[in-house]
CSV table of C-alpha atoms and ligand atoms in Angstrom, one decimal:
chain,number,residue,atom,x,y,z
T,1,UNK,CA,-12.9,-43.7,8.7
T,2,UNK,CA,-16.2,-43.3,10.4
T,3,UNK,CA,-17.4,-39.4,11.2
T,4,UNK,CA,-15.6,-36.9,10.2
T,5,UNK,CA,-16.9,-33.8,11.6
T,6,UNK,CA,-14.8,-31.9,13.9
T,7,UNK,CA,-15.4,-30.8,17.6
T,8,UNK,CA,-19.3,-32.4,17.2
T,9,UNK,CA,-18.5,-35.3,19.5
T,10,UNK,CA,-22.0,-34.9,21.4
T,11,UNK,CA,-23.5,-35.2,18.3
T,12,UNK,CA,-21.9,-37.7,16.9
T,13,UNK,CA,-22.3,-39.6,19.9
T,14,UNK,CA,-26.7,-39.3,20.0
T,15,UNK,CA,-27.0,-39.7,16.6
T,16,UNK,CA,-24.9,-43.2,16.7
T,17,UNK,CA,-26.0,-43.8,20.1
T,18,UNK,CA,-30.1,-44.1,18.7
T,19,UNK,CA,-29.2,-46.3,15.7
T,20,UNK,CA,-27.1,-48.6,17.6
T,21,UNK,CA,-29.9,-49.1,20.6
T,22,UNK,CA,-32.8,-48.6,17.9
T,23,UNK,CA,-34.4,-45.3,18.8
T,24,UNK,CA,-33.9,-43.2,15.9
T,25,UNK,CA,-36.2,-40.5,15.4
T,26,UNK,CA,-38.4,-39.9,12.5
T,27,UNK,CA,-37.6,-36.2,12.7
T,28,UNK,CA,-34.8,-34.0,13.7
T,29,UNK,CA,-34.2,-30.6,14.1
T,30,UNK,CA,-30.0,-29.5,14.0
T,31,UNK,CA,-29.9,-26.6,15.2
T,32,UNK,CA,-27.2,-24.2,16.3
T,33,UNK,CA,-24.7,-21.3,14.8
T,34,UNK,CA,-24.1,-21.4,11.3
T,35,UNK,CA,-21.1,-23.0,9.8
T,36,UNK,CA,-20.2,-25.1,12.7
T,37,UNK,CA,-20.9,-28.6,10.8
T,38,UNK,CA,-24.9,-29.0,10.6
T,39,UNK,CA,-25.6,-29.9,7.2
T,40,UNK,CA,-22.1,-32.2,7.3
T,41,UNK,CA,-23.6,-33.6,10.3
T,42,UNK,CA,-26.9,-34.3,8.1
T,43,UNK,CA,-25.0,-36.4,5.0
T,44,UNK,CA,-22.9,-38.0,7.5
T,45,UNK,CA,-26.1,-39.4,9.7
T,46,UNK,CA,-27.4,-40.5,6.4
T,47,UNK,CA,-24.4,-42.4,5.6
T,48,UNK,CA,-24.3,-43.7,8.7
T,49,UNK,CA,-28.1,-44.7,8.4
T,50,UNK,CA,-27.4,-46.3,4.9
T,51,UNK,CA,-24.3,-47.5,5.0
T,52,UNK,CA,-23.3,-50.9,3.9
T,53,UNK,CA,-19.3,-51.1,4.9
T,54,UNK,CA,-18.0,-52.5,8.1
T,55,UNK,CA,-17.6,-49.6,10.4
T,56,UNK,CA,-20.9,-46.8,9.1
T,57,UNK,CA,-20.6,-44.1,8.3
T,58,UNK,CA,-17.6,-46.1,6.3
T,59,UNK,CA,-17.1,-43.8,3.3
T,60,UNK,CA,-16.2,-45.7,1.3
T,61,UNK,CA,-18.7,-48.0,0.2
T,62,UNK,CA,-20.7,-46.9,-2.8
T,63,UNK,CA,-24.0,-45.5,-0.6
T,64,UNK,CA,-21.3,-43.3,1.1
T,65,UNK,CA,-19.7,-42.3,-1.7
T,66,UNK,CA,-22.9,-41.8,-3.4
T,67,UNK,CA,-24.5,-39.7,-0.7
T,68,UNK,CA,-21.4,-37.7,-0.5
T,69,UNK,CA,-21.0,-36.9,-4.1
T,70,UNK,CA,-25.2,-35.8,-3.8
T,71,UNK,CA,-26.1,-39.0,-6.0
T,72,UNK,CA,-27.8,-41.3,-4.1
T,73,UNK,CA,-31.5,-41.4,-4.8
T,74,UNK,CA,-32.5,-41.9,-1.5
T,75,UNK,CA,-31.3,-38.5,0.0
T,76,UNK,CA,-32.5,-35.6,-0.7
T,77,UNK,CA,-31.1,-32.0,0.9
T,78,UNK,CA,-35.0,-29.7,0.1
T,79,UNK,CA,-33.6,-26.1,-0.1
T,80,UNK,CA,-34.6,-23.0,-1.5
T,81,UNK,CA,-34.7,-23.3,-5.0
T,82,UNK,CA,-35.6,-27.0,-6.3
T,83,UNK,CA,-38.7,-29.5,-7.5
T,84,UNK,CA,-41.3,-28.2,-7.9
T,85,UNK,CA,-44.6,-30.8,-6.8
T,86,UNK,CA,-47.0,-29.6,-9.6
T,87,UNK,CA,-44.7,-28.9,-12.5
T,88,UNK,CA,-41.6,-30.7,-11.9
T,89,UNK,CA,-40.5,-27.0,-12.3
T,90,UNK,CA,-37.3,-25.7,-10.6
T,91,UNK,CA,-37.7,-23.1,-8.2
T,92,UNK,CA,-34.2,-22.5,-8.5
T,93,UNK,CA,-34.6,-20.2,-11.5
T,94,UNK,CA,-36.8,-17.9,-10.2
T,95,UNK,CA,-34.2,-16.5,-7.4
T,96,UNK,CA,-37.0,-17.7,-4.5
T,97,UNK,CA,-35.8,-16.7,-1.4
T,98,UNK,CA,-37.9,-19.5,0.5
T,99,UNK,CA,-38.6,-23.1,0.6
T,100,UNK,CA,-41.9,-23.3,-1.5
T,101,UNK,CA,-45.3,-25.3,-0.5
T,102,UNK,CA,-45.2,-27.0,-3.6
T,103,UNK,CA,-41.6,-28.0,-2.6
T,104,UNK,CA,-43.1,-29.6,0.6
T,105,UNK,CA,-46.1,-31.0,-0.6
T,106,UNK,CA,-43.7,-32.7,-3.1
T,107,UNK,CA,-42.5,-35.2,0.0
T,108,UNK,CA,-45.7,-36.1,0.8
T,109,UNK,CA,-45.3,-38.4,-2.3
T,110,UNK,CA,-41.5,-38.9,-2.0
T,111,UNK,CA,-42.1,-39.9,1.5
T,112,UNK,CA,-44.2,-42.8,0.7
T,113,UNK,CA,-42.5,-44.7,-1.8
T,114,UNK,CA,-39.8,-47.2,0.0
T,115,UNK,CA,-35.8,-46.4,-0.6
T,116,UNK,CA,-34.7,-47.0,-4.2
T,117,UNK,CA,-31.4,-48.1,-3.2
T,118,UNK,CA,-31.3,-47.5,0.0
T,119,UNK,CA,-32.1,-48.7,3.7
T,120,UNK,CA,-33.5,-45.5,4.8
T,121,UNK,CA,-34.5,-42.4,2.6
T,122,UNK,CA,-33.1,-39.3,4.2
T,123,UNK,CA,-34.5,-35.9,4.1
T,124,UNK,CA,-32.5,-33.2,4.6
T,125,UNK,CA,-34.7,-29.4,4.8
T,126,UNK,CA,-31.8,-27.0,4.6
T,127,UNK,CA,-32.4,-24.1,6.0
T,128,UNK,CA,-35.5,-25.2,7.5
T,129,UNK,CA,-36.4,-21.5,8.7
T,130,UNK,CA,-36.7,-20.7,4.9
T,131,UNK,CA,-40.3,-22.1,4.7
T,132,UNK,CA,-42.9,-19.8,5.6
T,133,UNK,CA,-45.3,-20.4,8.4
T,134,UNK,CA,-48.1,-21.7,5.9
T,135,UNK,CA,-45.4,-24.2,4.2
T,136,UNK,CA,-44.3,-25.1,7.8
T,137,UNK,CA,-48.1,-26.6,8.8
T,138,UNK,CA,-47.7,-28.2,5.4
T,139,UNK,CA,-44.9,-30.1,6.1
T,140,UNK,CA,-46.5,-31.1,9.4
T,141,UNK,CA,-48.1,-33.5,7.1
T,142,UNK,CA,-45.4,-35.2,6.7
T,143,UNK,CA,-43.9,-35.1,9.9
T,144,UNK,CA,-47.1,-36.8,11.8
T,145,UNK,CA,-47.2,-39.5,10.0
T,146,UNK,CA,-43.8,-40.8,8.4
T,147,UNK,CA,-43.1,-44.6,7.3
T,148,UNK,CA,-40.3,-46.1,9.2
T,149,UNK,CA,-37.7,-45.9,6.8
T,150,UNK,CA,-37.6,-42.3,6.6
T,151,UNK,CA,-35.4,-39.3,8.7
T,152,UNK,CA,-36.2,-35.8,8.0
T,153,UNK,CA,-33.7,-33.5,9.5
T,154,UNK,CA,-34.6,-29.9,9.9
T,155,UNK,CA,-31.3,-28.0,9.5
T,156,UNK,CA,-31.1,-24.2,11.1
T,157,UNK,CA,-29.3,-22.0,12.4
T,158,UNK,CA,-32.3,-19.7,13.5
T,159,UNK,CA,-34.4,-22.0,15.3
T,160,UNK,CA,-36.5,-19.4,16.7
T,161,UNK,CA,-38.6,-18.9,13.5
T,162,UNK,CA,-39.8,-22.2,13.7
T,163,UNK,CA,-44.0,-23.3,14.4
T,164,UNK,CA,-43.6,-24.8,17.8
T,165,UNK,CA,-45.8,-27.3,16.4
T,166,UNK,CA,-43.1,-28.5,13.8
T,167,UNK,CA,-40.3,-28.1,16.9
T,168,UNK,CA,-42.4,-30.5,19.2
T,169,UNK,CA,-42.5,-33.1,16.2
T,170,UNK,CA,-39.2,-33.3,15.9
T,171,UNK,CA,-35.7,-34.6,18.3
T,172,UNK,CA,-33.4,-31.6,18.8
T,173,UNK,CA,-29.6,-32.0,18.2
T,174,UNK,CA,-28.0,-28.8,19.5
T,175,UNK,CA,-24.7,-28.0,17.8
T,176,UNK,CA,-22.3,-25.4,19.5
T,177,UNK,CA,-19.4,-23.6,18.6
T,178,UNK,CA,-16.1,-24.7,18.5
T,179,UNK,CA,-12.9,-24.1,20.8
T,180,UNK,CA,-10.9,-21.5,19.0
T,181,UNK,CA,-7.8,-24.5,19.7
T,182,UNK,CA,-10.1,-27.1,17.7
T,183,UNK,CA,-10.4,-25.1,14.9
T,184,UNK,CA,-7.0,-23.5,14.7
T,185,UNK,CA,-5.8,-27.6,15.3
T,186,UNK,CA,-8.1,-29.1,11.8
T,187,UNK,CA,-6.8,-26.3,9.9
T,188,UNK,CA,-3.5,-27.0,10.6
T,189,UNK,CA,-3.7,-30.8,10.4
T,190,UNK,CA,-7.0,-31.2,7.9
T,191,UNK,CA,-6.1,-28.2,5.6
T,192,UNK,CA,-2.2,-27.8,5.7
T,193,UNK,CA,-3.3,-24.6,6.6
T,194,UNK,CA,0.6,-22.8,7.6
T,195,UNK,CA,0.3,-21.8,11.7
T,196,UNK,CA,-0.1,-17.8,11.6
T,197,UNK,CA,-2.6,-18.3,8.8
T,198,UNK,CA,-4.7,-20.7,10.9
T,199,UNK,CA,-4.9,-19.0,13.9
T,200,UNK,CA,-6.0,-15.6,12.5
T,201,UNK,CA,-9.2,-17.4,11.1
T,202,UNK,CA,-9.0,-19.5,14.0
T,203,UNK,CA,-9.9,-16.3,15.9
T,204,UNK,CA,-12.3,-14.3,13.2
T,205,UNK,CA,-14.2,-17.5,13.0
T,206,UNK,CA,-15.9,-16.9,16.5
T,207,UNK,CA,-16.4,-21.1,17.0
T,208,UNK,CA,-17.5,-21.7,13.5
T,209,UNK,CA,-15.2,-24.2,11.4
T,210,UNK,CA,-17.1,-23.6,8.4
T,211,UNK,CA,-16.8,-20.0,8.3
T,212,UNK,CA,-12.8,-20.4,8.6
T,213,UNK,CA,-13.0,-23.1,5.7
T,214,UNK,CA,-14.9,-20.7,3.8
T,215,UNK,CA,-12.6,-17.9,4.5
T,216,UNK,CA,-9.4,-20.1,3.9
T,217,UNK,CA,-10.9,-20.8,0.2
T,218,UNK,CA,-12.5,-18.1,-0.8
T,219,UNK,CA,-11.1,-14.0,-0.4
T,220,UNK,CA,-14.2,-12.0,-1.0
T,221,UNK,CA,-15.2,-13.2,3.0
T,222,UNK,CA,-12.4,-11.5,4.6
T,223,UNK,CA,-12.5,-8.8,2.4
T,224,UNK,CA,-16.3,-8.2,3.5
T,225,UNK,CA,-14.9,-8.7,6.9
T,226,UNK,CA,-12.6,-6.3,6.8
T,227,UNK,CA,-14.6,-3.7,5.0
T,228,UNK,CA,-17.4,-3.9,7.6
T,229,UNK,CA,-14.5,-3.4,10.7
T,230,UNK,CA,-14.1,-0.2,8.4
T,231,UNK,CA,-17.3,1.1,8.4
T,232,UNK,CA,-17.6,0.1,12.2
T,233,UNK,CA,-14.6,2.3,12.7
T,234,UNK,CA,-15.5,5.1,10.7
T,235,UNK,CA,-19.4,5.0,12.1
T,236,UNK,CA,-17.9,5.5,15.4
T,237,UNK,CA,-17.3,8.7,15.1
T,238,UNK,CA,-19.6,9.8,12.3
T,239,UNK,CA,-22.0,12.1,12.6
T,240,UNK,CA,-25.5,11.1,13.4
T,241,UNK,CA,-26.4,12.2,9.7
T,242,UNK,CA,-23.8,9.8,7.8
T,243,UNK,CA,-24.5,6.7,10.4
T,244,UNK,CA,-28.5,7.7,9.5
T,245,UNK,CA,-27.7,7.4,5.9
T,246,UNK,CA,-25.3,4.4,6.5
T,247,UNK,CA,-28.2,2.9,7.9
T,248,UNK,CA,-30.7,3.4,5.2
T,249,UNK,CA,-28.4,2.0,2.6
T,250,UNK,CA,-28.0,-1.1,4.4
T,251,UNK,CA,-31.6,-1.2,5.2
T,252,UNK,CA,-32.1,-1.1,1.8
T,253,UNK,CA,-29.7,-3.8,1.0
T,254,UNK,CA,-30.9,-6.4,3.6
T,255,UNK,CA,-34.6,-6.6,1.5
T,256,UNK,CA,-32.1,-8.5,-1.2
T,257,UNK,CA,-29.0,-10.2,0.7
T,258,UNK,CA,-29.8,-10.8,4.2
T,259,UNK,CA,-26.8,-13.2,4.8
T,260,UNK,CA,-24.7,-10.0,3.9
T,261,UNK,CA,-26.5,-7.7,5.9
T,262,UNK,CA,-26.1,-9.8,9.2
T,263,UNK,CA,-22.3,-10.6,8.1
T,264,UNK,CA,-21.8,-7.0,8.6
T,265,UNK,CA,-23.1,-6.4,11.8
T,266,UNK,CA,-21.7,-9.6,12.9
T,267,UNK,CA,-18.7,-8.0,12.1
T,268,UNK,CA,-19.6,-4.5,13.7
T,269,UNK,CA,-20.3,-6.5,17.4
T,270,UNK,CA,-17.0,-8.2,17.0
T,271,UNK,CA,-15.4,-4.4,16.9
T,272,UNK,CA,-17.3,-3.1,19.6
T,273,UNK,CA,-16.8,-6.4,21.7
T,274,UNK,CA,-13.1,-5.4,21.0
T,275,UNK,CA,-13.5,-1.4,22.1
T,276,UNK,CA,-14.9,-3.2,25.2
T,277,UNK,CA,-12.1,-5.1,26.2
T,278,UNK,CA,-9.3,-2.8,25.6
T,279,UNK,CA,-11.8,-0.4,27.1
T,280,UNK,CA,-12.1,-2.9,30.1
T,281,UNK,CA,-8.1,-3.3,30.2
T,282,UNK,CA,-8.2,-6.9,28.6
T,283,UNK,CA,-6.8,-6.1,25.7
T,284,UNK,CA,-5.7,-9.8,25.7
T,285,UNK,CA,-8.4,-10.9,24.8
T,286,UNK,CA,-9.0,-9.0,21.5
T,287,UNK,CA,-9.9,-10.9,18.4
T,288,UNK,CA,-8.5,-8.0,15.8
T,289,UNK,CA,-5.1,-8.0,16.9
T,290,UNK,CA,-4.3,-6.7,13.3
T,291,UNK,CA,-6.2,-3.4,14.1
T,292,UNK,CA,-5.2,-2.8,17.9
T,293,UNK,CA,-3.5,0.8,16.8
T,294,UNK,CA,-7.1,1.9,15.6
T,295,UNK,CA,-8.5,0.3,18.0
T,296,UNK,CA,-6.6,1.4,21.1
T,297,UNK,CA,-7.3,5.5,20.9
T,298,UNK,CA,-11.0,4.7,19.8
T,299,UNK,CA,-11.4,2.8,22.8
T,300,UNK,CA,-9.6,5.4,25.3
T,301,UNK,CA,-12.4,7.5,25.1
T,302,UNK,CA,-15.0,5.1,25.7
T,303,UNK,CA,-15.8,3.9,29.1
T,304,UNK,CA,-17.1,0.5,29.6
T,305,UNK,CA,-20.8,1.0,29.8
T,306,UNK,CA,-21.2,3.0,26.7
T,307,UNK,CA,-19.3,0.3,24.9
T,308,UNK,CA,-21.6,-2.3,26.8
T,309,UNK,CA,-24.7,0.0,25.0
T,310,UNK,CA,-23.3,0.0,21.7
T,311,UNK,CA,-22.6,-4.1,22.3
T,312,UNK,CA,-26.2,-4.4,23.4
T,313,UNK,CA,-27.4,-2.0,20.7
T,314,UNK,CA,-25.8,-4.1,18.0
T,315,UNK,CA,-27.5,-7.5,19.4
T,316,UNK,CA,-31.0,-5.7,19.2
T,317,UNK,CA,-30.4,-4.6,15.2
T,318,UNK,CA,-29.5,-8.2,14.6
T,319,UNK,CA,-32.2,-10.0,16.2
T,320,UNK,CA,-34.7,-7.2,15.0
T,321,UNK,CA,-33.6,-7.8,11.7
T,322,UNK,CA,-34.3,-11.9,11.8
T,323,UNK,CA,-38.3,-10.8,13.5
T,324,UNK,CA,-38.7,-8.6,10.1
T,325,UNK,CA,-38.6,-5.7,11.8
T,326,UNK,CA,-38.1,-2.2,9.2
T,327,UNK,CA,-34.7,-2.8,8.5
T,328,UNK,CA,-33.7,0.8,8.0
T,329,UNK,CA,-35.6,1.4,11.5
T,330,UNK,CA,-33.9,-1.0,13.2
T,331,UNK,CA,-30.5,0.1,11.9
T,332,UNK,CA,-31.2,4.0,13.1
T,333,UNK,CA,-31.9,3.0,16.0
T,334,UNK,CA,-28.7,1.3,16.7
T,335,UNK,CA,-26.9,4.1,15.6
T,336,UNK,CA,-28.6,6.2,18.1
T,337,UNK,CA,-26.9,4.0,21.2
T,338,UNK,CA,-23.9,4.3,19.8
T,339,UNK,CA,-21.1,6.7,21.6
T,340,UNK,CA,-19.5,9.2,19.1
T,341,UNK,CA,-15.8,8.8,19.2
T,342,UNK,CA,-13.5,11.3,18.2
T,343,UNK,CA,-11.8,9.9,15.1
T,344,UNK,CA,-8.0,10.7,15.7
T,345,UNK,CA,-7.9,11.9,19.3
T,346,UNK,CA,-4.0,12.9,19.0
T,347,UNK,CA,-4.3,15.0,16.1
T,348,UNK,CA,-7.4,16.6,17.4
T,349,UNK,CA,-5.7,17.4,20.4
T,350,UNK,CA,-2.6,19.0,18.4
T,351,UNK,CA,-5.2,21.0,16.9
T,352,UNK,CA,-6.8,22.4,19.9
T,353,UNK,CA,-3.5,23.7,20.7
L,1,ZN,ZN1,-20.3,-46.8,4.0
């Protein structure tokens, strides 16, 4: 069976490549867009890296089974929420949002005690940009000065928030996005997914396999989706007012779902990216085909640089939002670059008559 992540081959093919010529890493950082296979990636390399069937990462000898099913004793995914070093007390009652020190001081000890079952014990930090910068220079500790049989993989998606001290300690493994064809292809073939189904997530996903699983499995994501193209419609030719007060409410909701929060504007940069090509006569090239009648008089009165603005504008709320800027701030000011659109151009124009 060997690896089973999809569209990774570049992965795939450094992470094999150092075991088989002995120059495995003691750390590694995977990073790259959410959902396109990191963590997978992770259990996979440590199957590889403990495996004990003919071909690693086999999957079906009993430290690949094991590691899959989260029972082997020798890998360990640290995340938010989980052991405690002092108290054996688990963080993941107290709805912590971030990796705790005590969590990382914890490996210190882990880290020194040979595999209990195992070749190599495996540490998986998931999402590493969850520690805080005084938990990161703790787990610098660790990361100076590992034994040989242990791997710490730093998983995130938002490299940019980590301590360039921890980033120079560690091998980077860049993980992209996949080929809209790849994904539509392994749901088809992986997930008996039926054709239209697959390549409508195949086209939302934007690259990222995971998200389309996700999607496929569970409703309440494309509902979200599609509530947060609403809004994006409706904003666009709100008031300045109503987007001011759409903004403080999602201000006020990013302080306790973040994930959410950049979900929706994820989703608002998708529509505008949309307004911008019909806008730019590729309408081709659309991802929301579903909406292209909404879409399509929006977009008439929009000329290409103002929907470049509100594109641009968008990007800025997002990345402002992952620096810690005022939420609410942020938000108002996107609003600001954004054109107002007149809501239904044809019946406005009856009116006027
Ligand atoms: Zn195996």
């Amino acid at each position: 069976m060997s690896w089973t992540i999809v569209g990774q081959d570049k992965v795939v093919d450094a992470l094999a490549g150092a075991v088989k010529h002995g120059r495995l890493a003691h750390a590694y950082l995977f990073a790259g867009p959410a959902h396109v296979g990191k963590t997978m990636a992770a259990l996979q390399f440590a199957q590889l890296l403990n495996c004990t069937g003919a071909e690693p990462p086999c999957g079906r000898c009993r430290s690949c089974e094991r590691i899959a099913g989260g029972g082997h004793a020798d890998v360990e995914i640290v995340s938010v929420g989980g052991l405690c070093k002092e108290s054996q007390h688990d963080h993941a009652k107290d709805n912590s949002r971030d990796i705790r020190i005590c969590q990382v001081r914890r490996l210190e000890d882990v880290v020194s005690r040979a595999p209990y079952e195992g070749k190599c014990r495996v540490i998986i930090i998931e999402p590493a940009d969850a520690m805080n910068e005084t938990t990161q220079n703790a787990l610098l500790k660790t990361l100076e000065e590992p034994p040989d049989d242990v791997v710490l993989i730093l998983v995130t998606d938002r490299e940019e928030l980590l301590l360039p001290t921890i980033r120079s300690r560690v091998r980077r493994i860049a993980f992209t996005g996949l080929p809209k064809d790849a994904i539509e292809r392994a749901l088809r073939t992986r997930w008996d997914v039926e054709p239209e189904r697959a390549a409508q997530l195949a086209r939302l996903s934007r690259g990222r396999l995971g998200w389309a699983v996700l999607a496929l499995h569970d409703g309440r994501v494309l509902e979200q989706r599609q509530s947060a193209l609403d809004a994006a419609q409706e904003l666009a030719s709100a008031p300045l007012n109503e987007r001011f007060a759409f903004a403080g409410d999602l201000g006020g909701r990013y302080t306790r779902d973040r994930a959410a929060v950049q979900a929706v504007l994820e989703a608002w940069e998708e529509w505008w990216r949309d307004i911008l090509l019909i806008a730019a006569g590729r309408e081709k090239q659309a991802v929301h085909r579903e909406r292209l009648d909404s879409l399509r008089p929006l977009a008439a009165q929009c000329d290409v640089p103002a929907a470049v603005r509100a594109l641009r504008a968008n990007g800025d709320a997002r990345r402002q939002l992952v620096d810690n800027a005022s939420p609410a701030l942020a938000l108002e000011v996107m609003m600001l670059a954004l054109p107002e659109l007149r809501a239904n151009p044809v019946s406005a124009r009856l009116a006027g008559r």
